[in-house]
Coordinates of N, CA and C in Angstrom, one line a residue:
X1 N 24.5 7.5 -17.3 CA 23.2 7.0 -16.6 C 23.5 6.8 -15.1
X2 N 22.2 6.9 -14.3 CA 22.6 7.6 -13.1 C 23.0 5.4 -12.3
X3 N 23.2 5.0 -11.6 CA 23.3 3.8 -10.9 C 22.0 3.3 -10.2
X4 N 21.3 2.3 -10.2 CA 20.3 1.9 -9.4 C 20.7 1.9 -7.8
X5 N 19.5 2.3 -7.2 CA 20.3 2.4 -5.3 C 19.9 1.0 -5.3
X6 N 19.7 -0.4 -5.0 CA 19.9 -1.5 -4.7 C 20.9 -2.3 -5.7
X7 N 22.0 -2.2 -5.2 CA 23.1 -2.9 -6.3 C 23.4 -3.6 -5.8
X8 N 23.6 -5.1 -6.3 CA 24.2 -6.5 -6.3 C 23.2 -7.0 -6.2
X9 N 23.6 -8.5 -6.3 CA 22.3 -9.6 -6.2 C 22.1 -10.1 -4.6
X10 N 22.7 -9.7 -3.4 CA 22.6 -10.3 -1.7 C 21.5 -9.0 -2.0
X11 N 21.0 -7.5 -2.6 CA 20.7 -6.8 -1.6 C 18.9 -7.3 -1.5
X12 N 18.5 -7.3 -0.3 CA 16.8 -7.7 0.2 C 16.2 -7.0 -0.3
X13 N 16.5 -6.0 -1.2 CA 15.1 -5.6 -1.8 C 14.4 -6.4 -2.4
X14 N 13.3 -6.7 -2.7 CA 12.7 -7.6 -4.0 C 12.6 -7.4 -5.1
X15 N 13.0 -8.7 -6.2 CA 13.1 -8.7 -7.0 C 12.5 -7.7 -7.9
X16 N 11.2 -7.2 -7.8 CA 10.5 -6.6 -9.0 C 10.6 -5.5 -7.8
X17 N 11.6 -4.9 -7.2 CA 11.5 -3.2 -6.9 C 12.5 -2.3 -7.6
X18 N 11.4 -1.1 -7.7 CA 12.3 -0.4 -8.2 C 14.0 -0.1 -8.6
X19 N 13.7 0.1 -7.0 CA 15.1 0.2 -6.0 C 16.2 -0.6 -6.9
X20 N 16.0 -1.4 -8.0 CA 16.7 -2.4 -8.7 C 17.1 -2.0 -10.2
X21 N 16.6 -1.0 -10.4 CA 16.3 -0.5 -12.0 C 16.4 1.0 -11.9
X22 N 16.3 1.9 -10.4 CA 16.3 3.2 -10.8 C 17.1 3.8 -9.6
X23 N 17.4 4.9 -9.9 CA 18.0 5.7 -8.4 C 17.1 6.3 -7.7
X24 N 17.7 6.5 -6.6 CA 16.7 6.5 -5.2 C 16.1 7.7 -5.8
X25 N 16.4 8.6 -6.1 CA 15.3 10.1 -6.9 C 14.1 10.0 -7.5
X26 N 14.5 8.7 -8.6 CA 13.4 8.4 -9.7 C 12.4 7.5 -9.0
X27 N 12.2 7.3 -7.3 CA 10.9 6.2 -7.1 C 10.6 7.0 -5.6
X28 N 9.3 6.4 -5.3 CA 9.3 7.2 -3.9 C 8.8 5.9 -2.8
X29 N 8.8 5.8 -1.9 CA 8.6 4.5 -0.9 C 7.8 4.5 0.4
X30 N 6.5 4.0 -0.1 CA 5.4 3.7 0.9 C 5.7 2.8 1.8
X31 N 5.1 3.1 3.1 CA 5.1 2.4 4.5 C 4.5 1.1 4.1
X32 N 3.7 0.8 3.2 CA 3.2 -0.8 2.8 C 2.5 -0.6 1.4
X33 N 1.9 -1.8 0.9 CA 0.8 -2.0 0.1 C 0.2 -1.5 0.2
X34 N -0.3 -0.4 -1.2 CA -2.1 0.1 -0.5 C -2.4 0.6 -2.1
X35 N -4.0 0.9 -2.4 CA -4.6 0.9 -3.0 C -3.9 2.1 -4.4
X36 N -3.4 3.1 -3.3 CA -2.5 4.3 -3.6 C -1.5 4.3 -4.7
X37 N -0.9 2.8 -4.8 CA 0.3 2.2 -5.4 C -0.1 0.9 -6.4
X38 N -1.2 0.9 -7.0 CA -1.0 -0.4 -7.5 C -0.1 -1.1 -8.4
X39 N -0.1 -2.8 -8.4 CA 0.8 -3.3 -8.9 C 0.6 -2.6 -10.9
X40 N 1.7 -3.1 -11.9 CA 1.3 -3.1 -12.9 C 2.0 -4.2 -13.7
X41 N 1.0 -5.5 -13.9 CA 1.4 -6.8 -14.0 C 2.6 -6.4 -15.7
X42 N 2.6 -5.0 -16.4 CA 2.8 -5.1 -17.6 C 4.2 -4.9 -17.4
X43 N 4.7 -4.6 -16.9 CA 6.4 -4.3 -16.4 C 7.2 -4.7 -14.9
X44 N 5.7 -5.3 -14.2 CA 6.2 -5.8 -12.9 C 6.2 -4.9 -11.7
X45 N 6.3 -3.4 -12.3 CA 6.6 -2.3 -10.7 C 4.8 -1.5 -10.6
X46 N 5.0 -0.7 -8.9 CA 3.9 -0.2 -8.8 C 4.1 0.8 -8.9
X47 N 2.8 2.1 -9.5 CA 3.0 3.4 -9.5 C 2.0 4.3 -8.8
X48 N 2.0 5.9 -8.7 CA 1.6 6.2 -8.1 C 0.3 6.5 -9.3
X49 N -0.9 7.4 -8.6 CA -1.2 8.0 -9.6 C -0.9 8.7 -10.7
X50 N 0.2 9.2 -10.4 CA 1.0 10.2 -11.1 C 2.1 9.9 -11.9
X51 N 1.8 8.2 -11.6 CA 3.0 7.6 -12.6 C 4.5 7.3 -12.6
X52 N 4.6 7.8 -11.0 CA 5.9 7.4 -10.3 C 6.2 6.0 -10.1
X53 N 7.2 5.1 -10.4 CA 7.3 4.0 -9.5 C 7.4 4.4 -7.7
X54 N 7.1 3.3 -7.0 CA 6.8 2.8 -5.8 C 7.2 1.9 -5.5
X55 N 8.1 1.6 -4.1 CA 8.7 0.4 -3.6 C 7.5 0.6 -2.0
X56 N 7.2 -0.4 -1.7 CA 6.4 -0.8 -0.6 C 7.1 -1.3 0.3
X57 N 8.3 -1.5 0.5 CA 9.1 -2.2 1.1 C 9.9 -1.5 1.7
X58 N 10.5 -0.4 2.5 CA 11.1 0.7 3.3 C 12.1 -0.7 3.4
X59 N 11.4 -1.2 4.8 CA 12.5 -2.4 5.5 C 14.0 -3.0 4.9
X60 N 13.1 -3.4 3.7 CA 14.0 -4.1 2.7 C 15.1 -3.3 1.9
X61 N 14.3 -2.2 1.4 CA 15.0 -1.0 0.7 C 16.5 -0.1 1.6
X62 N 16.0 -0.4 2.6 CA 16.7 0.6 3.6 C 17.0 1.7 3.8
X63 N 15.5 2.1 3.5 CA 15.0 3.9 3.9 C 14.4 3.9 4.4
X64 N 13.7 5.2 4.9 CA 12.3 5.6 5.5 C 11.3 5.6 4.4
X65 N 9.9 5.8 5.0 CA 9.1 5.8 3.3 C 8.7 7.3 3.1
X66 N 8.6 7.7 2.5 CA 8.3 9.3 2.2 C 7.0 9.2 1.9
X67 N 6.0 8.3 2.0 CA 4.7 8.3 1.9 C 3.8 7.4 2.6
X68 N 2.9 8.2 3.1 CA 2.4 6.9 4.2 C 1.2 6.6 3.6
X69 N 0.5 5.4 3.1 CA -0.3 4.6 2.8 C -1.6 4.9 3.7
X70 N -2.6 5.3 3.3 CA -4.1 5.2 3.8 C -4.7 3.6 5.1
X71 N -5.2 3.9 5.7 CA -5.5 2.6 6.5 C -6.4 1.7 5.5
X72 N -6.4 0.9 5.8 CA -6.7 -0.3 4.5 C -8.7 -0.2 4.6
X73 N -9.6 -0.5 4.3 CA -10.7 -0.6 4.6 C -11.1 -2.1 5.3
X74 N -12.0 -2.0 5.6 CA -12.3 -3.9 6.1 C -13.1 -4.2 5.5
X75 N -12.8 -5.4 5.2 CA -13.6 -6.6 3.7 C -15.3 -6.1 4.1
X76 N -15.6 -6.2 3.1 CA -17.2 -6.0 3.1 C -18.4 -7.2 4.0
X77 N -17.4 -8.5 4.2 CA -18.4 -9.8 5.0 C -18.0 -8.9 6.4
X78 N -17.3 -7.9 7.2 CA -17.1 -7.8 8.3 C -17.4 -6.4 9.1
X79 N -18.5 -6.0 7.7 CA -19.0 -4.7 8.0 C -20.5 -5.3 8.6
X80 N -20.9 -4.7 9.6 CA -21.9 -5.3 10.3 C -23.4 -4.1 9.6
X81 N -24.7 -4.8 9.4 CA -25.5 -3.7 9.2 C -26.2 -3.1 10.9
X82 N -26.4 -2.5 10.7 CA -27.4 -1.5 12.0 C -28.1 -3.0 13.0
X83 N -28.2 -2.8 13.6 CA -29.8 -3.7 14.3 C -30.4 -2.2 14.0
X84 N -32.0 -3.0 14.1 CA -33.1 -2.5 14.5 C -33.6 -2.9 15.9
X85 N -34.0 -1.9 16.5 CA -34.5 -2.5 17.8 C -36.3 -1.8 17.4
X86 N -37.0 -2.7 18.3 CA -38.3 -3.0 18.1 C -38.8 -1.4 18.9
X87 N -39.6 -1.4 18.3 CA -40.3 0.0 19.1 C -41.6 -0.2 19.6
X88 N -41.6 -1.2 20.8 CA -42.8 -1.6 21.8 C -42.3 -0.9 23.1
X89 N -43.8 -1.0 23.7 CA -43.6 -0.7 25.4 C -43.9 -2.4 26.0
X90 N -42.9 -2.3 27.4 CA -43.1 -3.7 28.2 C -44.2 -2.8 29.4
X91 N -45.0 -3.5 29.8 CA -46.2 -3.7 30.5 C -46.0 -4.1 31.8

């Protein structure tokens, strides 16, 4: 069996990352959190669509990320609607 790439207990990955359970081949590593990768509360790791594990953590992992995350959307209270402006003439 192949060695997990975060070995020992000092290394900063976080606890529930891949990087802890698989070798660097078997996971691929987004520039952050995003919708792309969700968590899966049933085993602790996030995946892709496709069923890959995902570490969100580059920094910590100490790679680059080979996938870059979508810009996040903004909360729905901070989406502003249109004005309407009035459609009179001033005199």
């Amino acid at each position: 069996m192949t060695q997990p790439f975060a070995q020992g207990e000092d290394h900063p990955a976080c606890g529930i990352c891949p990087a802890h359970r698989l070798p660097r081949e078997a996971f691929v590593v987004y520039d952050r959190p995003s919708r792309e990768c969700p968590f899966d509360p049933n085993d602790g790791l996030r995946y892709t669509a496709d069923g890959i594990p995902a570490c969100v953590h580059p920094d910590k992992v100490g790679v680059e990320p080979d996938r870059v995350a979508p810009p996040p959307e903004p909360p729905a209270q901070l989406i502003e609607e249109p004005r309407r402006r009035g459609w009179f003439r001033r005199r």
